[in-house]
Coordinates of C-alpha atoms in Angstrom, one line a residue:
X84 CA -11.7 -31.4 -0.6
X85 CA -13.6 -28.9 -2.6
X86 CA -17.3 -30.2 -3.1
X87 CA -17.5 -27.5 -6.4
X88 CA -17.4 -30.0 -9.9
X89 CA -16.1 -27.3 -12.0
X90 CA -12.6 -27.7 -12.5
X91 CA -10.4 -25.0 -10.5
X92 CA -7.6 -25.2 -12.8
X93 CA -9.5 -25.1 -16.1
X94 CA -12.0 -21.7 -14.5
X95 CA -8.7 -20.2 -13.7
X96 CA -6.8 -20.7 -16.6
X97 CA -10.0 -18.9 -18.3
X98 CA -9.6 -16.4 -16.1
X99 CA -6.0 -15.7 -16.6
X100 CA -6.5 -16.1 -20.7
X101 CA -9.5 -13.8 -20.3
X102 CA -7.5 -11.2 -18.2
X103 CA -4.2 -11.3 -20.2
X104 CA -6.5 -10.8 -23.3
X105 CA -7.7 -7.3 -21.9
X106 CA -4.7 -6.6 -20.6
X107 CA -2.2 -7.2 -24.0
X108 CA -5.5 -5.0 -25.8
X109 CA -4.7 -2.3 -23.5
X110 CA -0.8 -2.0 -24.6
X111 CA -2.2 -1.6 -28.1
X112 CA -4.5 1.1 -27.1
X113 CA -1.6 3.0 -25.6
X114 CA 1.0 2.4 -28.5
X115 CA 2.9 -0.2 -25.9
X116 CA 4.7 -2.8 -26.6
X117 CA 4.6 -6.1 -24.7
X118 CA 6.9 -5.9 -21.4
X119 CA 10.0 -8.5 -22.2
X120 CA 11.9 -10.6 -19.4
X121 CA 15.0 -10.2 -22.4
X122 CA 16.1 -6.0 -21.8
X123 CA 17.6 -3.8 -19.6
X124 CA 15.5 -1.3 -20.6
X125 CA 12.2 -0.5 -18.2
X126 CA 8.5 -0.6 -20.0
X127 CA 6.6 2.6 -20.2
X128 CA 4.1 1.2 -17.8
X129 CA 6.9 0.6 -15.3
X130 CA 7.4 4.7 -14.8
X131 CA 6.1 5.8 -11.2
X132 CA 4.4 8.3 -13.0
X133 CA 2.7 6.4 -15.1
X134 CA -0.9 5.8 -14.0
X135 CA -2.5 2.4 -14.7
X136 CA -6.2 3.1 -17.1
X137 CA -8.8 1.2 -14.9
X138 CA -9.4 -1.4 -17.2
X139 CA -5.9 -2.7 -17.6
X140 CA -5.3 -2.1 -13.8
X141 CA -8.1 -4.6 -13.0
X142 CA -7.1 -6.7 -15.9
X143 CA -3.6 -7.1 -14.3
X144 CA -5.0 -7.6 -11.2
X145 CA -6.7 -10.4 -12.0
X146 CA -4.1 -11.9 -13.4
X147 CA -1.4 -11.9 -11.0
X148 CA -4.2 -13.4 -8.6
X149 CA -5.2 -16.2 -11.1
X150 CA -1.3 -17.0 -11.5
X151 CA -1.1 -17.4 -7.8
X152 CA -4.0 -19.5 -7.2
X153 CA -3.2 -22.1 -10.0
X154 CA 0.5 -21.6 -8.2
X155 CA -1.1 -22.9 -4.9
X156 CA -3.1 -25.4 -6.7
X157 CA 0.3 -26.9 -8.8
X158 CA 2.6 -26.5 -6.6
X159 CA 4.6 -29.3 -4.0
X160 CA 4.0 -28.2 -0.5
X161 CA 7.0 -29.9 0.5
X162 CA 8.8 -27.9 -1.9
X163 CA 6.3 -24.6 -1.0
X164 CA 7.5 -24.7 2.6
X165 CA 11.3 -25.0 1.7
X166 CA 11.0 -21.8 -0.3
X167 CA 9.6 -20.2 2.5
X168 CA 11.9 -21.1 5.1
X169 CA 14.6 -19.0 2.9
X170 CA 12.4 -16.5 1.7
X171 CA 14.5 -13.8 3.7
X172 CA 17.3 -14.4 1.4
X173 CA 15.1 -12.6 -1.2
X174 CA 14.2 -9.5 1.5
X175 CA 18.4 -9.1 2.6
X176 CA 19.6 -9.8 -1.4
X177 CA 17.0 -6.6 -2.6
X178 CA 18.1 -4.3 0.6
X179 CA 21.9 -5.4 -0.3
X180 CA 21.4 -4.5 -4.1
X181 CA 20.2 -1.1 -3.0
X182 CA 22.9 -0.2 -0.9
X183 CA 25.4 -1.6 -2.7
X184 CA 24.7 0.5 -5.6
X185 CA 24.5 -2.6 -8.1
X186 CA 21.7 -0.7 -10.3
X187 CA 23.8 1.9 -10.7
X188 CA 27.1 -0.4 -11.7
X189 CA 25.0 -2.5 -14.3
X190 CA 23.4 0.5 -15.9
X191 CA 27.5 1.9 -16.1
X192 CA 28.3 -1.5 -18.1
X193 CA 29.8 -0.6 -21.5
X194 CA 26.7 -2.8 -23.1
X195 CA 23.9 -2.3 -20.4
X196 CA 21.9 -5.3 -22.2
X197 CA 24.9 -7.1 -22.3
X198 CA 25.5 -6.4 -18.2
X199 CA 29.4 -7.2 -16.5
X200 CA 31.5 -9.7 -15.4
X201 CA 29.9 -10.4 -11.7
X202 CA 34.3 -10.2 -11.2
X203 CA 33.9 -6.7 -11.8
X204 CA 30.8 -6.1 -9.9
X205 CA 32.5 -7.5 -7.2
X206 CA 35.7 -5.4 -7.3
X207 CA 33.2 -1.9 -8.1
X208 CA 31.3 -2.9 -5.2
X209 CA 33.9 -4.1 -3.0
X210 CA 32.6 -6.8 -2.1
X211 CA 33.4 -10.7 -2.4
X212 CA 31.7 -11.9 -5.7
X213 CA 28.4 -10.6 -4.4
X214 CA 25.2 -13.2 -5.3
X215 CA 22.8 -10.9 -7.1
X216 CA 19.6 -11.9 -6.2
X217 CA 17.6 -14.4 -8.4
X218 CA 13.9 -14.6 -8.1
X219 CA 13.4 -12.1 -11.1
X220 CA 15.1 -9.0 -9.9
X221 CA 18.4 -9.1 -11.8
X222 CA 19.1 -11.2 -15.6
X223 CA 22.0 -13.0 -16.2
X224 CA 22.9 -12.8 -19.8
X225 CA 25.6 -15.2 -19.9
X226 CA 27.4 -17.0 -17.6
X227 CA 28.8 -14.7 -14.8
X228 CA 27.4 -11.9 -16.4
X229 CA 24.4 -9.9 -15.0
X230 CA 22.3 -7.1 -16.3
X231 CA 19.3 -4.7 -15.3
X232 CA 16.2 -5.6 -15.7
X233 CA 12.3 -4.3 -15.0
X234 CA 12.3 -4.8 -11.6
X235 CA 16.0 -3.5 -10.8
X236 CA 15.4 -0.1 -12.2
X237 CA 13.3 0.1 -8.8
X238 CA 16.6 0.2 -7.2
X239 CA 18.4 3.5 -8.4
X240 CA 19.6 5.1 -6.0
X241 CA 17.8 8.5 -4.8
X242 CA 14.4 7.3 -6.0
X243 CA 11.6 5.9 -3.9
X244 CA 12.0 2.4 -4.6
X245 CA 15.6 2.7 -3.3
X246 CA 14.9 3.9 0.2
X247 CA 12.0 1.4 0.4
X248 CA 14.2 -1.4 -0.1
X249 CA 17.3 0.1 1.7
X250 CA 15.3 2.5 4.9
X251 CA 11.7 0.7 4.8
X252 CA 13.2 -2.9 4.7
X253 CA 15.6 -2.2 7.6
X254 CA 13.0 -1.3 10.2
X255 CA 10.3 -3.7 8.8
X256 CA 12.9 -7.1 8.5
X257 CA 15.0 -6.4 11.8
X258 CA 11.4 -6.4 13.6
X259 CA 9.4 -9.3 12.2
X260 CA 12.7 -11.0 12.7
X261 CA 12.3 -10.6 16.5
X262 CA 8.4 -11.5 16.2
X263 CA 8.7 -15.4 16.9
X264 CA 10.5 -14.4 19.9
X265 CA 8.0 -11.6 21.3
X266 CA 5.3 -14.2 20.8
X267 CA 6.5 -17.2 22.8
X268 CA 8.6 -15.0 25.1
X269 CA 8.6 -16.4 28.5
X270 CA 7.1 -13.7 30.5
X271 CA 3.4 -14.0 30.1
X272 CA 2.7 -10.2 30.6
X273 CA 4.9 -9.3 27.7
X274 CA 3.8 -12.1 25.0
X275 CA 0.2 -10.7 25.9
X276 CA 0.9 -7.0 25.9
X277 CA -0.5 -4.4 23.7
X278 CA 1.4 -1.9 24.7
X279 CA 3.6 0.2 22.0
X280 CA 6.2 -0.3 24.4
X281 CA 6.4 -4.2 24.7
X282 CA 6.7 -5.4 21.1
X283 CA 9.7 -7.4 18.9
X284 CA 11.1 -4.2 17.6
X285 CA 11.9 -3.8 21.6
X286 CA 13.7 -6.8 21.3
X287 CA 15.6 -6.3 18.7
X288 CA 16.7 -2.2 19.4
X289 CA 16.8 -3.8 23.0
X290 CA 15.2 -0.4 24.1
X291 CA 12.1 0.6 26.6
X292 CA 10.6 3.2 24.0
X293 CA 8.1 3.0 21.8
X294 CA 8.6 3.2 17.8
X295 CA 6.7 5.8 17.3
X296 CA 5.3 9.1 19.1
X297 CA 7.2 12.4 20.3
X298 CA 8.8 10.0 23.1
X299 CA 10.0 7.4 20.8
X300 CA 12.3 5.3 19.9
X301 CA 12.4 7.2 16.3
X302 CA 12.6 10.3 18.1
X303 CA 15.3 9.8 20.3
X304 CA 17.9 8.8 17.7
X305 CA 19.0 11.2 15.5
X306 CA 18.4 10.6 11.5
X307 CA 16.0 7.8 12.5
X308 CA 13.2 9.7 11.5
X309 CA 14.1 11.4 8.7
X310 CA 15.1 7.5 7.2
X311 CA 11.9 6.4 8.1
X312 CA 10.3 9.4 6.3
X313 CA 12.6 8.6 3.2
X314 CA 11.5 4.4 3.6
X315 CA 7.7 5.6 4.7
X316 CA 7.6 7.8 1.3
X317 CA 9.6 4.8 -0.8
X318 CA 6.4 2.1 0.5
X319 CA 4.1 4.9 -0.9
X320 CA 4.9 4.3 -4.1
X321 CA 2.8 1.4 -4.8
X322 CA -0.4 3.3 -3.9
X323 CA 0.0 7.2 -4.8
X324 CA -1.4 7.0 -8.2
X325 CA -4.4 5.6 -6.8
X326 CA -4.3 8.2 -4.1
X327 CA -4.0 10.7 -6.0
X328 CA -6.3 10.2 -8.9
X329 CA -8.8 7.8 -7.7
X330 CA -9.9 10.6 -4.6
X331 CA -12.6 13.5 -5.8
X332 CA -9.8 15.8 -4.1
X333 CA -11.7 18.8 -6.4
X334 CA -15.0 17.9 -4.4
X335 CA -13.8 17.5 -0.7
X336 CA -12.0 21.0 -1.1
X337 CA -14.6 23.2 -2.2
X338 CA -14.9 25.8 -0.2
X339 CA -11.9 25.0 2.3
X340 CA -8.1 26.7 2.7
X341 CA -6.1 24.1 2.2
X342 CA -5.8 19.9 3.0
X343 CA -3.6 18.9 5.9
X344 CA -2.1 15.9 6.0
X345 CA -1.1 15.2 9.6
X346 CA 1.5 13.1 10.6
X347 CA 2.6 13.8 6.6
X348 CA 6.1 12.6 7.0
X349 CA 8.3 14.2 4.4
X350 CA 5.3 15.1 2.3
X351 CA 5.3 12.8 -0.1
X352 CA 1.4 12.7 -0.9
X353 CA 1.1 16.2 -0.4
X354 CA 3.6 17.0 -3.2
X355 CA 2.1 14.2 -5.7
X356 CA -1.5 16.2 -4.7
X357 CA 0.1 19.3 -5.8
X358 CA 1.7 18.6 -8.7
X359 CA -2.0 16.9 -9.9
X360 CA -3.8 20.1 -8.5
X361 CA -2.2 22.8 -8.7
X362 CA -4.9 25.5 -7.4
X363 CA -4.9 23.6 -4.2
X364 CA -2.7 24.5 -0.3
X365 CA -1.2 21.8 1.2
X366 CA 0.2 21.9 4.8
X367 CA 2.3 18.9 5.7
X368 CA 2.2 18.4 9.8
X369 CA 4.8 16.0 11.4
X370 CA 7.3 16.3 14.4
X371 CA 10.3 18.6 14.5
X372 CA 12.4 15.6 13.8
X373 CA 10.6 15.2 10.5
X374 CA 11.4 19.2 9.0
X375 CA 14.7 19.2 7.5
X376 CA 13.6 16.1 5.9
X377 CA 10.4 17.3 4.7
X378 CA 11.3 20.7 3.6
X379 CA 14.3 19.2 1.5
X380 CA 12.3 16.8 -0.1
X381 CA 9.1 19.8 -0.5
X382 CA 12.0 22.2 -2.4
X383 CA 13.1 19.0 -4.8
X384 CA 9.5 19.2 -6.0
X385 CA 9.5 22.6 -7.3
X386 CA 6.4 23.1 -4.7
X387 CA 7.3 24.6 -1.3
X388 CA 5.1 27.6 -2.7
X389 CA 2.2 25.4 -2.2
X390 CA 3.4 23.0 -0.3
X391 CA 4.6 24.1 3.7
X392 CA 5.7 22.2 6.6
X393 CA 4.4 22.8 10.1
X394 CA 5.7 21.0 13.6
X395 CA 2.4 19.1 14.9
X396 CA 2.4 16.3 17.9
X397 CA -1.0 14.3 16.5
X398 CA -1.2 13.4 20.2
X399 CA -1.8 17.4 21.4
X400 CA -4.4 20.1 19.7
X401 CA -4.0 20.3 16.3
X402 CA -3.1 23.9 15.3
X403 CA -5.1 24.5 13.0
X404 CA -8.4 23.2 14.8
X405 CA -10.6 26.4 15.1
X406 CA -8.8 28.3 12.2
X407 CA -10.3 27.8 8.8
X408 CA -12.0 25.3 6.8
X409 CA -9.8 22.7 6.2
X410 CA -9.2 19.2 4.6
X411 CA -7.5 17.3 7.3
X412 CA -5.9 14.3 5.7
X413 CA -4.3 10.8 7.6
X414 CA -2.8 8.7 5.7
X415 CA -1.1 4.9 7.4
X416 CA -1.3 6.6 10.4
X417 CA -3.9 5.4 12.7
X418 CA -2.9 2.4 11.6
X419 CA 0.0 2.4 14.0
X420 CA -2.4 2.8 17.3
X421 CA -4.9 1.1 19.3
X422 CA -8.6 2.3 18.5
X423 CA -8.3 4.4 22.0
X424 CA -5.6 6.3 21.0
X425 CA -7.0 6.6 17.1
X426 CA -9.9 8.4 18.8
X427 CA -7.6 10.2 20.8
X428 CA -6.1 11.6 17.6
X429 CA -8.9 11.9 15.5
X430 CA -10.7 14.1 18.5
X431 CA -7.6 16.3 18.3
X432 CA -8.0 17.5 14.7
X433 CA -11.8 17.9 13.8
X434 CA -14.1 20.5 13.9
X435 CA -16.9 21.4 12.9
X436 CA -16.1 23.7 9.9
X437 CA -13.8 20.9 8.7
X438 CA -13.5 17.3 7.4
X439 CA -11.2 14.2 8.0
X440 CA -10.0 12.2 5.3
X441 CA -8.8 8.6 6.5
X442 CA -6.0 6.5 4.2
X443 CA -5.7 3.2 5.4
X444 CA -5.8 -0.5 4.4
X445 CA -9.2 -2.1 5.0
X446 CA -8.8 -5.5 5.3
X447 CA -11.3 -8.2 3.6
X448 CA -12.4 -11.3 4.1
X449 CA -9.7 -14.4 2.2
X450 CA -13.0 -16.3 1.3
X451 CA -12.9 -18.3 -1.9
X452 CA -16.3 -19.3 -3.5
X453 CA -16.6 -21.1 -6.9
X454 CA -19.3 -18.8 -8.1
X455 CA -19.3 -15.1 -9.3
X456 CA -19.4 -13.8 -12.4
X457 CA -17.2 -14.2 -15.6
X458 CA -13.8 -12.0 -15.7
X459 CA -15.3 -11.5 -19.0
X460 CA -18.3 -9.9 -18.3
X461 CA -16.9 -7.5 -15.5
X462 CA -13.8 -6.5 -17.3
X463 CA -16.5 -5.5 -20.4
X464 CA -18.2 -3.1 -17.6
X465 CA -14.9 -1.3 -17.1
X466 CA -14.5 2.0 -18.0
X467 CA -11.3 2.3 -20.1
X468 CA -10.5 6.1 -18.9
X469 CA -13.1 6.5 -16.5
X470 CA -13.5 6.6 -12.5
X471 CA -11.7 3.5 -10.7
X472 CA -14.1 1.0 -9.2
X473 CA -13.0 -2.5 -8.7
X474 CA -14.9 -5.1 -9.9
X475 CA -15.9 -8.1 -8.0
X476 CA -13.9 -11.6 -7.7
X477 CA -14.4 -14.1 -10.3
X478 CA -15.0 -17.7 -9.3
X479 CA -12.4 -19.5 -7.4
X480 CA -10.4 -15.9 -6.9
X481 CA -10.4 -14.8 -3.1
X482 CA -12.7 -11.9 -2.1
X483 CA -9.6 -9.3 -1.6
X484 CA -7.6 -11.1 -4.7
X485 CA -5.2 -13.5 -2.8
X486 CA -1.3 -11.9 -4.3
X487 CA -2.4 -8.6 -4.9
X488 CA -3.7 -8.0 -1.7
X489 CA -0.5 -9.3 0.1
X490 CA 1.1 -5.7 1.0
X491 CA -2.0 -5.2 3.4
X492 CA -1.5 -8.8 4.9
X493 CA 2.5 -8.0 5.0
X494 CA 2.0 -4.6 6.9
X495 CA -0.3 -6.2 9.4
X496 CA 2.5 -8.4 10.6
X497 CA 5.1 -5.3 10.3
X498 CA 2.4 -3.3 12.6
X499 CA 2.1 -6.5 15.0
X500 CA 6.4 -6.2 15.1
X501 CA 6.8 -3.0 15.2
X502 CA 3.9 -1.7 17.7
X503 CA 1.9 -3.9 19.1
X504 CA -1.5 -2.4 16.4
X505 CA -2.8 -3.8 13.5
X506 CA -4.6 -3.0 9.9
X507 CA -8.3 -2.5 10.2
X508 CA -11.5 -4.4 8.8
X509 CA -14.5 -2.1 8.1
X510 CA -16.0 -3.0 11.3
X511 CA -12.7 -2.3 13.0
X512 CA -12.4 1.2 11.5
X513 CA -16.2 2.2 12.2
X514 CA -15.9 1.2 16.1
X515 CA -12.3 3.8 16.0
X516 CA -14.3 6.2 14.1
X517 CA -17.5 6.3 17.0
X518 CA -15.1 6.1 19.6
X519 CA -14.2 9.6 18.3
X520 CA -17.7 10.9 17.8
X521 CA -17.5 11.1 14.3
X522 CA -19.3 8.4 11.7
X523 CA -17.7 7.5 8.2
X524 CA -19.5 9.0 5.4
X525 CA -18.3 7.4 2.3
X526 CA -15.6 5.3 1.5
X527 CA -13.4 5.7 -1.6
X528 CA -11.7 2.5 -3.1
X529 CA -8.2 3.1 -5.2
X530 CA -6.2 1.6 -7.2

C-alpha cells in the first residue's frame, strides 16, 4: 500500500485536467477543431504528415499516461486479467481489417458517415458476416451498420499503417505466440539459448535459420523480405516525425557527402530525410533481397535523384568505409543482435573521417514516485514551436510515462520472439558502444 497521503486519483485527475487544458489550447492555436468519436472523417492532427508542436505533443503525452494510471487504479483486476487473456482478438480483428479491405468498403458506402449494412460488408468481403473489431477502431452507427472512423483510416490500403497491421503484425503475432512455448520448452539448452537460431519464431516457421542476416530465414524465402521492409517501414510511422525533425541532421552533415543508413530497409527514413532536406545525399544500404523493394518504394517518392540504394551485408566491410566523409545512420537495427555482434557491426562501418548515428529505443526505468513537479509548471516551460525536449514525469506518472512508452516494452518481447536480443537501457547501449571502441557522444531524445 502506498505510504504517499496525497490522493493518487485526485493528483492525476489534475494532471489529466491540466494536460487536456494545454492540449484543447493548442487546437485553437492551429485553427483545429476538437477530434470527435461521432465522423468518418480523420482530424487534421491524424495526417502522417502532420508533425505534433512540442507543447501539445507532451501535453498529449501526458494525458494518455494519466488516463492509464487512474485506469489501473479504477479498474477490477478480475475483470483486467479477462481482457487480457483475449487481447489477441484485438491484434488478429486489426490484421483481418487490413486485409480484408474493410476501410476501403466503408469509405465506398453511399453515406460514408452513415457506413453499410455489416450484410453487405460481408457479401463485398466475402466473408461470413465478418465482426469488425470493437475496441475503438471501427463505429457502428446503427444497428448492423458500421462506419470509418479516426483510427480505421490507418488501415487504407497501400499506406504505412496498412502493411503494419497486415506485414508487421504477421511476423510479430505468429512469434510471441510461440514465446510461452520457447520458454518452458523441455530441452534445457534451448529454453536457455541466446542464439538467433533457437528462438519461438523457430517454432513456429519450424526452421533451423535465423530471422534475420544474409543466411536467414527472411532471406531464404522469397518476398519475405521485401514484406518485412513494407511492415518494418509501416511500424516507422509512429516515430519518423520525431526522427526527422527532432535530429540537428543540418549539423551532423556539415562537411560530409552524404548519410547512410545501413541496414535502411526499403528506405523509408531516408526518403522522409529527403523530402525535409533537400540539399542532402542519401544512400540506403540493405541486402539484395531488399532492392526491388527499396528502389520501388525510392521512385514513389519522387526522390531516387537523391535518394540510391546500394547492396551492403552489415556483417562484412562496409563499402563505403575509407571513401568519403560520411553520416552513417542505424536505425532498429542493433537492436536485433547481441552486444558482440552490435560491435561487430558497428566496427564494420566507422572511420575515422566519419560519424555513426544510432536510432534505437532506450529503455527507462517504470518507477513511480509521488513527487515531481506540477504538469502545470513544466508544460508552461515548453516551447510551443521550438526544439523537442521532453519534460520530466509529474507525480504519480512513471519515469518513461507508463502507455506511451508501451511500443518499446512491446518490441522487447517481439525481439525476445523473434531473435533471441533485446531493447537497450543506456547502460546497455554504452557497454555495445565500448565493445566497439567507439564512446556515445550526445544523445538526442524525439518525439
Amino acid at each position: 500500500m502506498s505510504t504517499s497521503t496525497t490522493s493518487e486519483i485526485s493528483s492525476l485527475l489534475e494532471t489529466l485536467t491540466t494536460s487536456l487544458d494545454v492540449f484543447k489550447a493548442e487546437l485553437v492555436r492551429q485553427h483545429f477543431p476538437e477530434p470527435s468519436l461521432l465522423t468518418s472523417r480523420p482530424h487534421a492532427i491524424d495526417d502522417p504528415s502532420y508533425v505534433t508542436p512540442p507543447r501539445m505533443y507532451e501535453a498529449r503525452r501526458v494525458a494518455v499516461s494519466s488516463l492509464d494510471r487512474l485506469r489501473l487504479l479504477l479498474e477490477s483486476p478480475a475483470e483486467a486479467l479477462a481482457v487480457s487473456c483475449i487481447a489477441s482478438g484485438e491484434i488478429q480483428g486489426v490484421r483481418l481489417a487490413a486485409e480484408l479491405g474493410l476501410h476501403e468498403v466503408l469509405a465506398d458506402a453511399q453515406n460514408p458517415e452513415e457506413g453499410e449494412d455489416v450484410r453487405v460488408v460481408a457479401v463485398k468481403t466475402r466473408t461470413d458476416a465478418p465482426k469488425l473489431v470493437n475496441r475503438g477502431w471501427f463505429r457502428e452507427t446503427k444497428a448492423g451498420w458500421f462506419a470509418n472512423n479516426r483510427r480505421s483510416h490507418m488501415l487504407q490500403k497501400g499506406s504505412k499503417g496498412y502493411h503494419c497491421a497486415k506485414d508487421m503484425s504477421f511476423y510479430m503475432n505468429n512469434a510471441i505466440d510461440k514465446l510461452p512455448e520457447a520458454m518452458t520448452h523441455p530441452d534445457e539448452s534451448f529454453r536457455m539459448s541466446r542464439n538467433p537460431e533457437r528462438t519461438a519464431w523457430n517454432i513456429y516457421a519450424n526452421s533451423d535459420l535465423p530471422f534475420f542476416g544474409p543466411r536467414s530465414w527472411l532471406s531464404d524465402k522469397p518476398g519475405e523480405a521485401e514484406r518485412f521492409a513494407l511492415g518494418m517501414g509501416g511500424y516507422g510511422v509512429a516515430s519518423d516525425n520525431g526522427v526527422t525533425y527532432d535530429v540537428p541532421w543540418m549539423d551532423f552533415v556539415k562537411g560530409k557527402d552524404a548519410i547512410v543508413d545501413v541496414g535502411g530497409g526499403q528506405g523509408t527514413l531516408c526518403c522522409a530525410l529527403a523530402a525535409a532536406y533537400p540539399e542532402v545525399k542519401f544512400v540506403v544500404q540493405d541486402l539484395p533481397a531488399t532492392r526491388e523493394a527499396a528502389e520501388k518504394y525510392i521512385a514513389s517518392r519522387g526522390v531516387a535523384g537523391r535518394v540510391i540504394f546500394e547492396e551492403q551485408d552489415f556483417f562484412e566491410p562496409n563499402r563505403r568505409r575509407g571513401t568519403g566523409r560520411y553520416v552513417f545512420l542505424m536505425q532498429k537495427v542493433l537492436h536485433d543482435w547481441s552486444d558482440e555482434e552490435g560491435a561487430r557491426i558497428l566496427s564494420n562501418i566507422l572511420d575515422g573521417e566519419s560519424q555513426m548515428f544510432i536510432i534505437d529505443l532506450i529503455i527507462p526505468p517504470t518507477t513511480v514516485s509521488p513527487d515531481g513537479p506540477s504538469v502545470k509548471e513544466s508544460l508552461a516551460t515548453v516551447d510551443i514551436q521550438g526544439p523537442y525536449k521532453p519534460i520530466p514525469s509529474p507525480p504519480f506518472i512513471p519515469n518513461d510515462f507508463g502507455d506511451m512508452h508501451r511500443i518499446a516494452h512491446s518490441i522487447n518481447i517481439c525481439l525476445i520472439s523473434l531473435c533471441n536480443s533485446f531493447e537497450r537501457t543506456y547502460a546497455d547501449m554504452e557497454n555495445m558502444v565500448r565493445l566497439a571502441g567507439m564512446r556515445i557522444k550526445t544523445v538526442t531524445t524525439t518525439r
